[in-house]
Amino acid sequence: MQQTNPNYLQKQYTKLTQNLQKAYQSGKFYQYTQYKQSQLLDKLASYTLQLKKLGMAAAVVTGVGMATPAVGQVTPILFMENTGTANPLNSADDTLNRCSITFADLDADGDLDVVGFYFNYFTNENVYYENIGAADSAVYTRRSRLLPSANIEYPSFVDVDGDGDLDCFAGTIDPYYSIGESVSYFENTGDSINPSFTQRTGTANPLDTINSMYPQMSNDSKSNKGSTFIDIDMDDDLDLLYYISIPGGAAYHFFRNNGSTTSPNFDLDQANNPFQDTIPGGAIFRGKIQFVDADNDNDLDILLDDYYYENEGSAANPLYTTRLTYSNPANPFRNLNNTGISSDVQLQDIDNDGDLDLFGHSRELRSAIYADRKDTIRYFENLTITALPRIEQQQKINLTISPNPTTGYIQLDRPITGSMEVFNTAGQVVQSAQLNEEQAIDLGDLTNGIYFLKVQTLEGLINEKIVLSK
């Protein structure tokens, strides 16, 4: 049939995305009736789904783009809000609808689990939801609380001690606002499959000295603190962007890791801080920085709630100085303008289709969490097809890897020929090679942590998660 012909689908997808792009840029899209907006986006979603199932991208599509933008503009990434049962977080109980959330694969089964926190009178409760579905069809069920402390918010899950499992850093609050906040450390004393978190205090907290550098606030002012970890200087260990907000504004301070992957030592390096902006307006409820290559130029840009920062430096020496709102034509996320999304924005490939989808709250919904009201976390599916190496079917190839976790060498269950790339959890390529009937791969030069192996073969795509623990 014509509708399943790949060339026909490509033409229809390209035509519709170009028309939508023009409508977004001119503002005409927002003059359409809600019914017409939904009709157009539903049609785009249908084309996108069919093309992704075929593993195809339209020949004219490059990166996350659709058509050549006007001068001063970039091509927007198209998102469509999915509600009701189409929102994967609606599969959980009502408690999750009170929560601000963090995604992480906490049981090393290849899909995204969720840790949330919500305000409960004078405490912040944290909850854990395991994904009992699959990487491409998430279903969440509540499990026992993972983190022992009640009063936490904005957890970051990273392998800070290089033992192959995820530890946790989280802002610790006093609901009475009498002592402000610090960033607490919860070591994973279980393993990558069965996590168990134990709070470490004093010098056992890698951020203890940093917490003391930023004093607690007085009774009438609350200082929110949080952490984002990223290998910013590409030296194979995690550096720190330490977030502190007060009613007058907010900023990220840069701490370079001059220790190692197993024993971090974070030193203040403001002179080389890649994040040069000071966020205005007392951004008390800002979420974590989302690093993403939004313009497909092989370096990491930043999405921070309703602000976008293009990397004005390079992949090895990033620089973020210019803050763009959703309404700016140079912002690739401007499709979110007028949606109300402005807080707790996160980018995750929740449907395992190779692109990043978006979750977030409006400012009103975020405030509702602290009023103990139930409001669904909003979900926007990414409808943009990124360019693929070839216009052909991309069949997923199953491969058995052993041992996994590994100390360095991994054995494949059969000889493999193809182009190999190994990605870290920040999405950076840390190792690449051309395999020629290879049945073993040496990852010994990498540091401990979680990695993703991708091999493009003539038969299809191999995509496997690997835990390295020496």
PDB file of C-alpha atoms in Angstrom, residues 22-286:
ATOM      1  CA  LYS A  22       6.961  27.703   8.934  1.00  0.00           C
ATOM      2  CA  ALA A  23       3.845  27.833  11.098  1.00  0.00           C
ATOM      3  CA  TYR A  24       5.910  27.826  14.296  1.00  0.00           C
ATOM      4  CA  GLN A  25       8.291  30.503  13.044  1.00  0.00           C
ATOM      5  CA  SER A  26       5.501  32.822  11.914  1.00  0.00           C
ATOM      6  CA  GLY A  27       3.354  32.204  15.000  1.00  0.00           C
ATOM      7  CA  LYS A  28       0.524  30.961  12.796  1.00  0.00           C
ATOM      8  CA  PHE A  29       0.479  27.558  14.500  1.00  0.00           C
ATOM      9  CA  TYR A  30      -0.775  29.116  17.729  1.00  0.00           C
ATOM     10  CA  GLN A  31      -3.668  30.738  15.864  1.00  0.00           C
ATOM     11  CA  TYR A  32      -4.996  27.342  14.815  1.00  0.00           C
ATOM     12  CA  THR A  33      -7.789  25.792  16.810  1.00  0.00           C
ATOM     13  CA  GLN A  34      -6.733  23.232  19.400  1.00  0.00           C
ATOM     14  CA  TYR A  35      -8.376  20.558  17.275  1.00  0.00           C
ATOM     15  CA  LYS A  36      -6.316  21.499  14.213  1.00  0.00           C
ATOM     16  CA  GLN A  37      -3.091  21.640  16.239  1.00  0.00           C
ATOM     17  CA  SER A  38      -3.788  18.155  17.592  1.00  0.00           C
ATOM     18  CA  GLN A  39      -4.712  16.867  14.142  1.00  0.00           C
ATOM     19  CA  LEU A  40      -1.422  18.051  12.608  1.00  0.00           C
ATOM     20  CA  LEU A  41       0.716  16.744  15.452  1.00  0.00           C
ATOM     21  CA  ASP A  42      -1.094  13.405  15.485  1.00  0.00           C
ATOM     22  CA  LYS A  43      -0.397  13.037  11.776  1.00  0.00           C
ATOM     23  CA  LEU A  44       3.269  13.894  12.339  1.00  0.00           C
ATOM     24  CA  ALA A  45       3.416  11.363  15.183  1.00  0.00           C
ATOM     25  CA  SER A  46       2.003   8.688  12.874  1.00  0.00           C
ATOM     26  CA  TYR A  47       4.608   9.360  10.166  1.00  0.00           C
ATOM     27  CA  THR A  48       7.373   9.502  12.762  1.00  0.00           C
ATOM     28  CA  LEU A  49       6.381   6.180  14.315  1.00  0.00           C
ATOM     29  CA  GLN A  50       6.246   4.424  10.955  1.00  0.00           C
ATOM     30  CA  LEU A  51       9.611   5.790   9.852  1.00  0.00           C
ATOM     31  CA  LYS A  52      11.271   4.931  13.151  1.00  0.00           C
ATOM     32  CA  LYS A  53       9.931   1.392  12.943  1.00  0.00           C
ATOM     33  CA  LEU A  54      11.571   1.166   9.545  1.00  0.00           C
ATOM     34  CA  GLY A  55      14.750   2.663  11.019  1.00  0.00           C
ATOM     35  CA  MET A  56      14.625   5.451   8.457  1.00  0.00           C
ATOM     36  CA  ALA A  57      15.151   9.192   8.312  1.00  0.00           C
ATOM     37  CA  ALA A  58      13.971  11.449   5.531  1.00  0.00           C
ATOM     38  CA  ALA A  59      16.778  12.132   3.070  1.00  0.00           C
ATOM     39  CA  VAL A  60      16.493  15.879   3.537  1.00  0.00           C
ATOM     40  CA  VAL A  61      16.549  15.627   7.320  1.00  0.00           C
ATOM     41  CA  THR A  62      19.880  16.255   9.035  1.00  0.00           C
ATOM     42  CA  GLY A  63      20.557  16.261  12.750  1.00  0.00           C
ATOM     43  CA  VAL A  64      17.443  17.266  14.624  1.00  0.00           C
ATOM     44  CA  GLY A  65      16.415  19.556  11.784  1.00  0.00           C
ATOM     45  CA  MET A  66      13.770  19.583   9.105  1.00  0.00           C
ATOM     46  CA  ALA A  67      14.374  22.368   6.635  1.00  0.00           C
ATOM     47  CA  THR A  68      16.757  25.271   6.088  1.00  0.00           C
ATOM     48  CA  PRO A  69      15.873  27.920   8.693  1.00  0.00           C
ATOM     49  CA  ALA A  70      15.809  31.658   8.114  1.00  0.00           C
ATOM     50  CA  VAL A  71      18.795  33.809   9.077  1.00  0.00           C
ATOM     51  CA  GLY A  72      19.059  34.032  12.878  1.00  0.00           C
ATOM     52  CA  GLN A  73      16.875  30.994  13.367  1.00  0.00           C
ATOM     53  CA  VAL A  74      17.544  27.339  14.037  1.00  0.00           C
ATOM     54  CA  THR A  75      15.271  24.470  13.186  1.00  0.00           C
ATOM     55  CA  PRO A  76      13.069  23.584  16.169  1.00  0.00           C
ATOM     56  CA  ILE A  77      12.853  20.150  17.713  1.00  0.00           C
ATOM     57  CA  LEU A  78       9.200  19.119  17.548  1.00  0.00           C
ATOM     58  CA  PHE A  79       7.537  17.817  20.707  1.00  0.00           C
ATOM     59  CA  MET A  80       3.953  16.644  21.154  1.00  0.00           C
ATOM     60  CA  GLU A  81       2.364  16.417  24.582  1.00  0.00           C
ATOM     61  CA  ASN A  82       0.966  12.980  25.404  1.00  0.00           C
ATOM     62  CA  THR A  83      -1.614  12.766  28.150  1.00  0.00           C
ATOM     63  CA  GLY A  84      -3.640  10.066  29.884  1.00  0.00           C
ATOM     64  CA  THR A  85      -2.392   6.541  29.277  1.00  0.00           C
ATOM     65  CA  ALA A  86       0.000   7.845  26.610  1.00  0.00           C
ATOM     66  CA  ASN A  87       2.026   9.390  29.438  1.00  0.00           C
ATOM     67  CA  PRO A  88       4.149   6.509  30.824  1.00  0.00           C
ATOM     68  CA  LEU A  89       4.220   8.051  34.303  1.00  0.00           C
ATOM     69  CA  ASN A  90       0.451   7.679  34.535  1.00  0.00           C
ATOM     70  CA  SER A  91       0.954   3.942  34.985  1.00  0.00           C
ATOM     71  CA  ALA A  92       2.030   4.560  38.595  1.00  0.00           C
ATOM     72  CA  ASP A  93      -0.115   5.414  41.599  1.00  0.00           C
ATOM     73  CA  ASP A  94      -1.361   8.871  42.533  1.00  0.00           C
ATOM     74  CA  THR A  95       1.622   9.587  44.780  1.00  0.00           C
ATOM     75  CA  LEU A  96       3.881   9.971  41.747  1.00  0.00           C
ATOM     76  CA  ASN A  97       1.592  12.741  40.549  1.00  0.00           C
ATOM     77  CA  ARG A  98       2.724  14.801  43.545  1.00  0.00           C
ATOM     78  CA  CYS A  99       6.398  14.333  42.767  1.00  0.00           C
ATOM     79  CA  SER A 100       9.328  16.067  41.228  1.00  0.00           C
ATOM     80  CA  ILE A 101      11.309  13.205  39.718  1.00  0.00           C
ATOM     81  CA  THR A 102      14.715  11.919  38.650  1.00  0.00           C
ATOM     82  CA  PHE A 103      15.266   9.098  36.148  1.00  0.00           C
ATOM     83  CA  ALA A 104      18.014   6.491  36.545  1.00  0.00           C
ATOM     84  CA  ASP A 105      18.522   2.816  35.763  1.00  0.00           C
ATOM     85  CA  LEU A 106      18.828   1.794  39.399  1.00  0.00           C
ATOM     86  CA  ASP A 107      18.679  -1.979  38.900  1.00  0.00           C
ATOM     87  CA  ALA A 108      20.888  -2.222  35.778  1.00  0.00           C
ATOM     88  CA  ASP A 109      18.201  -3.879  33.673  1.00  0.00           C
ATOM     89  CA  GLY A 110      18.433  -1.452  30.751  1.00  0.00           C
ATOM     90  CA  ASP A 111      15.366   0.692  31.450  1.00  0.00           C
ATOM     91  CA  LEU A 112      14.669   3.893  33.372  1.00  0.00           C
ATOM     92  CA  ASP A 113      13.411   3.776  36.952  1.00  0.00           C
ATOM     93  CA  VAL A 114      12.141   6.824  38.847  1.00  0.00           C
ATOM     94  CA  VAL A 115      12.901   8.404  42.215  1.00  0.00           C
ATOM     95  CA  GLY A 116      10.586  11.213  43.254  1.00  0.00           C
ATOM     96  CA  PHE A 117      10.081  13.535  46.175  1.00  0.00           C
ATOM     97  CA  TYR A 118       7.011  15.391  47.360  1.00  0.00           C
ATOM     98  CA  PHE A 119       6.118  17.756  50.163  1.00  0.00           C
ATOM     99  CA  ASN A 120       4.177  16.144  52.992  1.00  0.00           C
ATOM    100  CA  TYR A 121       3.339  18.746  55.616  1.00  0.00           C
ATOM    101  CA  PHE A 122       6.727  19.409  57.249  1.00  0.00           C
ATOM    102  CA  THR A 123       8.769  16.749  55.476  1.00  0.00           C
ATOM    103  CA  ASN A 124       9.827  15.873  51.959  1.00  0.00           C
ATOM    104  CA  GLU A 125       9.004  12.228  51.263  1.00  0.00           C
ATOM    105  CA  ASN A 126      10.990  10.318  48.663  1.00  0.00           C
ATOM    106  CA  VAL A 127       9.542   7.419  46.701  1.00  0.00           C
ATOM    107  CA  TYR A 128      10.950   4.819  44.314  1.00  0.00           C
ATOM    108  CA  TYR A 129       9.176   3.407  41.260  1.00  0.00           C
ATOM    109  CA  GLU A 130      10.689   0.467  39.411  1.00  0.00           C
ATOM    110  CA  ASN A 131      10.121   0.165  35.687  1.00  0.00           C
ATOM    111  CA  ILE A 132       8.637  -3.334  35.377  1.00  0.00           C
ATOM    112  CA  GLY A 133       7.868  -2.808  31.708  1.00  0.00           C
ATOM    113  CA  ALA A 134      10.615  -2.451  29.125  1.00  0.00           C
ATOM    114  CA  ALA A 135      12.989   0.167  27.766  1.00  0.00           C
ATOM    115  CA  ASP A 136      10.490   1.082  25.026  1.00  0.00           C
ATOM    116  CA  SER A 137       7.259   0.667  27.018  1.00  0.00           C
ATOM    117  CA  ALA A 138       7.701   1.824  30.604  1.00  0.00           C
ATOM    118  CA  VAL A 139       5.332   0.617  33.335  1.00  0.00           C
ATOM    119  CA  TYR A 140       5.999   1.867  36.864  1.00  0.00           C
ATOM    120  CA  THR A 141       5.181   0.241  40.182  1.00  0.00           C
ATOM    121  CA  ARG A 142       6.022   1.553  43.624  1.00  0.00           C
ATOM    122  CA  ARG A 143       8.695  -0.197  45.681  1.00  0.00           C
ATOM    123  CA  SER A 144      10.141   0.402  49.140  1.00  0.00           C
ATOM    124  CA  ARG A 145      11.826   3.754  49.607  1.00  0.00           C
ATOM    125  CA  LEU A 146      15.492   3.629  48.593  1.00  0.00           C
ATOM    126  CA  LEU A 147      16.893   6.707  50.323  1.00  0.00           C
ATOM    127  CA  PRO A 148      16.926   6.687  54.120  1.00  0.00           C
ATOM    128  CA  SER A 149      16.509  10.447  54.609  1.00  0.00           C
ATOM    129  CA  ALA A 150      13.051  11.953  54.197  1.00  0.00           C
ATOM    130  CA  ASN A 151      13.959  15.590  53.687  1.00  0.00           C
ATOM    131  CA  ILE A 152      15.754  15.522  50.332  1.00  0.00           C
ATOM    132  CA  GLU A 153      15.176  16.938  46.874  1.00  0.00           C
ATOM    133  CA  TYR A 154      16.756  16.841  43.420  1.00  0.00           C
ATOM    134  CA  PRO A 155      18.792  13.618  43.740  1.00  0.00           C
ATOM    135  CA  SER A 156      21.673  13.003  41.302  1.00  0.00           C
ATOM    136  CA  PHE A 157      22.653   9.383  40.664  1.00  0.00           C
ATOM    137  CA  VAL A 158      26.307   8.958  39.646  1.00  0.00           C
ATOM    138  CA  ASP A 159      29.077   6.435  40.223  1.00  0.00           C
ATOM    139  CA  VAL A 160      31.305   8.784  42.213  1.00  0.00           C
ATOM    140  CA  ASP A 161      33.530   6.089  43.736  1.00  0.00           C
ATOM    141  CA  GLY A 162      34.078   4.061  40.570  1.00  0.00           C
ATOM    142  CA  ASP A 163      32.746   0.777  41.924  1.00  0.00           C
ATOM    143  CA  GLY A 164      30.300   0.150  39.081  1.00  0.00           C
ATOM    144  CA  ASP A 165      27.065   1.149  40.818  1.00  0.00           C
ATOM    145  CA  LEU A 166      25.149   4.408  41.195  1.00  0.00           C
ATOM    146  CA  ASP A 167      25.581   6.517  44.324  1.00  0.00           C
ATOM    147  CA  CYS A 168      23.346   9.465  45.179  1.00  0.00           C
ATOM    148  CA  PHE A 169      23.777  13.142  46.006  1.00  0.00           C
ATOM    149  CA  ALA A 170      20.701  15.108  47.020  1.00  0.00           C
ATOM    150  CA  GLY A 171      19.800  18.469  48.459  1.00  0.00           C
ATOM    151  CA  THR A 172      18.855  18.114  52.126  1.00  0.00           C
ATOM    152  CA  ILE A 173      16.312  20.606  53.396  1.00  0.00           C
ATOM    153  CA  ASP A 174      14.954  21.870  56.660  1.00  0.00           C
ATOM    154  CA  PRO A 175      11.228  22.422  56.081  1.00  0.00           C
ATOM    155  CA  TYR A 176      11.230  25.151  58.733  1.00  0.00           C
ATOM    156  CA  TYR A 177      13.872  27.041  56.681  1.00  0.00           C
ATOM    157  CA  SER A 178      15.923  27.589  59.822  1.00  0.00           C
ATOM    158  CA  ILE A 179      19.178  26.059  58.611  1.00  0.00           C
ATOM    159  CA  GLY A 180      18.976  26.175  54.828  1.00  0.00           C
ATOM    160  CA  GLU A 181      20.360  23.287  52.794  1.00  0.00           C
ATOM    161  CA  SER A 182      23.395  21.174  52.084  1.00  0.00           C
ATOM    162  CA  VAL A 183      24.089  18.448  49.532  1.00  0.00           C
ATOM    163  CA  SER A 184      24.070  15.055  51.217  1.00  0.00           C
ATOM    164  CA  TYR A 185      25.831  11.919  49.991  1.00  0.00           C
ATOM    165  CA  PHE A 186      24.284   8.459  49.988  1.00  0.00           C
ATOM    166  CA  GLU A 187      26.728   5.693  49.105  1.00  0.00           C
ATOM    167  CA  ASN A 188      25.385   2.648  47.316  1.00  0.00           C
ATOM    168  CA  THR A 189      26.447  -0.134  49.672  1.00  0.00           C
ATOM    169  CA  GLY A 190      24.538  -2.693  47.631  1.00  0.00           C
ATOM    170  CA  ASP A 191      25.411  -3.223  43.984  1.00  0.00           C
ATOM    171  CA  SER A 192      24.329  -2.127  40.508  1.00  0.00           C
ATOM    172  CA  ILE A 193      21.391  -4.571  40.453  1.00  0.00           C
ATOM    173  CA  ASN A 194      20.240  -4.404  44.085  1.00  0.00           C
ATOM    174  CA  PRO A 195      20.998  -0.883  45.324  1.00  0.00           C
ATOM    175  CA  SER A 196      21.057   0.021  49.011  1.00  0.00           C
ATOM    176  CA  PHE A 197      21.887   3.584  50.047  1.00  0.00           C
ATOM    177  CA  THR A 198      23.656   4.596  53.248  1.00  0.00           C
ATOM    178  CA  GLN A 199      24.116   8.248  54.164  1.00  0.00           C
ATOM    179  CA  ARG A 200      27.741   9.308  54.667  1.00  0.00           C
ATOM    180  CA  THR A 201      28.448  12.468  56.631  1.00  0.00           C
ATOM    181  CA  GLY A 202      31.457  14.587  57.541  1.00  0.00           C
ATOM    182  CA  THR A 203      34.604  13.844  55.592  1.00  0.00           C
ATOM    183  CA  ALA A 204      32.995  10.688  54.167  1.00  0.00           C
ATOM    184  CA  ASN A 205      30.836  13.039  52.048  1.00  0.00           C
ATOM    185  CA  PRO A 206      32.949  14.176  49.056  1.00  0.00           C
ATOM    186  CA  LEU A 207      31.048  17.494  49.122  1.00  0.00           C
ATOM    187  CA  ASP A 208      31.397  18.171  52.855  1.00  0.00           C
ATOM    188  CA  THR A 209      34.011  20.919  52.449  1.00  0.00           C
ATOM    189  CA  ILE A 210      32.041  22.486  49.604  1.00  0.00           C
ATOM    190  CA  ASN A 211      28.857  22.594  51.694  1.00  0.00           C
ATOM    191  CA  SER A 212      30.744  24.564  54.354  1.00  0.00           C
ATOM    192  CA  MET A 213      31.912  27.089  51.756  1.00  0.00           C
ATOM    193  CA  TYR A 214      28.333  28.288  51.291  1.00  0.00           C
ATOM    194  CA  PRO A 215      26.873  29.068  54.720  1.00  0.00           C
ATOM    195  CA  GLN A 216      23.354  28.265  55.738  1.00  0.00           C
ATOM    196  CA  MET A 217      20.889  31.086  55.388  1.00  0.00           C
ATOM    197  CA  SER A 218      18.993  32.974  58.066  1.00  0.00           C
ATOM    198  CA  ASN A 219      15.463  32.043  59.113  1.00  0.00           C
ATOM    199  CA  ASP A 220      13.788  34.272  56.516  1.00  0.00           C
ATOM    200  CA  SER A 221      15.879  33.122  53.562  1.00  0.00           C
ATOM    201  CA  LYS A 222      16.252  29.618  52.235  1.00  0.00           C
ATOM    202  CA  SER A 223      19.250  28.584  50.159  1.00  0.00           C
ATOM    203  CA  ASN A 224      18.546  25.673  47.853  1.00  0.00           C
ATOM    204  CA  LYS A 225      21.573  23.612  46.879  1.00  0.00           C
ATOM    205  CA  GLY A 226      22.049  20.851  44.355  1.00  0.00           C
ATOM    206  CA  SER A 227      24.604  19.099  42.178  1.00  0.00           C
ATOM    207  CA  THR A 228      25.143  18.190  38.553  1.00  0.00           C
ATOM    208  CA  PHE A 229      28.046  15.905  37.647  1.00  0.00           C
ATOM    209  CA  ILE A 230      29.621  15.840  34.193  1.00  0.00           C
ATOM    210  CA  ASP A 231      33.073  15.061  32.792  1.00  0.00           C
ATOM    211  CA  ILE A 232      33.410  18.626  31.576  1.00  0.00           C
ATOM    212  CA  ASP A 233      37.144  18.470  30.738  1.00  0.00           C
ATOM    213  CA  MET A 234      37.001  14.999  29.164  1.00  0.00           C
ATOM    214  CA  ASP A 235      39.640  13.505  31.478  1.00  0.00           C
ATOM    215  CA  ASP A 236      37.487  10.479  32.364  1.00  0.00           C
ATOM    216  CA  ASP A 237      36.387  11.618  35.811  1.00  0.00           C
ATOM    217  CA  LEU A 238      33.296  13.474  36.974  1.00  0.00           C
ATOM    218  CA  ASP A 239      33.512  17.211  37.638  1.00  0.00           C
ATOM    219  CA  LEU A 240      30.897  19.127  39.624  1.00  0.00           C
ATOM    220  CA  LEU A 241      28.569  22.038  38.981  1.00  0.00           C
ATOM    221  CA  TYR A 242      27.337  23.015  42.445  1.00  0.00           C
ATOM    222  CA  TYR A 243      24.049  24.873  42.421  1.00  0.00           C
ATOM    223  CA  ILE A 244      23.070  27.454  45.003  1.00  0.00           C
ATOM    224  CA  SER A 245      20.003  29.664  44.917  1.00  0.00           C
ATOM    225  CA  ILE A 246      18.810  32.469  47.146  1.00  0.00           C
ATOM    226  CA  PRO A 247      15.851  34.822  46.741  1.00  0.00           C
ATOM    227  CA  GLY A 248      17.978  37.291  44.761  1.00  0.00           C
ATOM    228  CA  GLY A 249      19.297  34.886  42.144  1.00  0.00           C
ATOM    229  CA  ALA A 250      21.108  31.620  41.531  1.00  0.00           C
ATOM    230  CA  ALA A 251      24.365  30.333  40.083  1.00  0.00           C
ATOM    231  CA  TYR A 252      26.379  27.203  39.382  1.00  0.00           C
ATOM    232  CA  HIS A 253      29.904  27.066  40.811  1.00  0.00           C
ATOM    233  CA  PHE A 254      32.440  24.895  39.010  1.00  0.00           C
ATOM    234  CA  PHE A 255      34.568  22.371  40.899  1.00  0.00           C
ATOM    235  CA  ARG A 256      37.137  20.469  38.876  1.00  0.00           C
ATOM    236  CA  ASN A 257      37.849  16.895  39.933  1.00  0.00           C
ATOM    237  CA  ASN A 258      41.590  16.785  40.566  1.00  0.00           C
ATOM    238  CA  GLY A 259      41.329  13.405  42.229  1.00  0.00           C
ATOM    239  CA  SER A 260      40.428  10.187  40.459  1.00  0.00           C
ATOM    240  CA  THR A 261      37.418   8.133  39.459  1.00  0.00           C
ATOM    241  CA  THR A 262      37.573   6.181  42.709  1.00  0.00           C
ATOM    242  CA  SER A 263      38.610   8.998  45.070  1.00  0.00           C
ATOM    243  CA  PRO A 264      37.306  12.354  43.819  1.00  0.00           C
ATOM    244  CA  ASN A 265      38.762  15.660  44.991  1.00  0.00           C
ATOM    245  CA  PHE A 266      36.692  18.658  43.911  1.00  0.00           C
ATOM    246  CA  ASP A 267      38.551  21.996  43.765  1.00  0.00           C
ATOM    247  CA  LEU A 268      36.853  25.320  43.058  1.00  0.00           C
ATOM    248  CA  ASP A 269      37.840  26.584  39.588  1.00  0.00           C
ATOM    249  CA  GLN A 270      35.617  29.587  38.951  1.00  0.00           C
ATOM    250  CA  ALA A 271      38.136  31.099  36.523  1.00  0.00           C
ATOM    251  CA  ASN A 272      37.400  28.219  34.148  1.00  0.00           C
ATOM    252  CA  ASN A 273      33.722  27.811  34.975  1.00  0.00           C
ATOM    253  CA  PRO A 274      32.001  26.881  31.685  1.00  0.00           C
ATOM    254  CA  PHE A 275      28.654  28.135  33.045  1.00  0.00           C
ATOM    255  CA  GLN A 276      29.117  31.893  33.178  1.00  0.00           C
ATOM    256  CA  ASP A 277      25.504  32.959  33.602  1.00  0.00           C
ATOM    257  CA  THR A 278      23.846  34.022  36.856  1.00  0.00           C
ATOM    258  CA  ILE A 279      20.202  32.988  36.789  1.00  0.00           C
ATOM    259  CA  PRO A 280      17.924  35.896  37.694  1.00  0.00           C
ATOM    260  CA  GLY A 281      14.811  36.066  39.788  1.00  0.00           C
ATOM    261  CA  GLY A 282      15.546  33.852  42.755  1.00  0.00           C
ATOM    262  CA  ALA A 283      15.347  30.542  40.898  1.00  0.00           C
ATOM    263  CA  ILE A 284      14.553  28.534  44.012  1.00  0.00           C
ATOM    264  CA  PHE A 285      13.006  25.588  42.232  1.00  0.00           C
ATOM    265  CA  ARG A 286      15.461  25.077  39.391  1.00  0.00           C
TER     266      ARG A 286
END
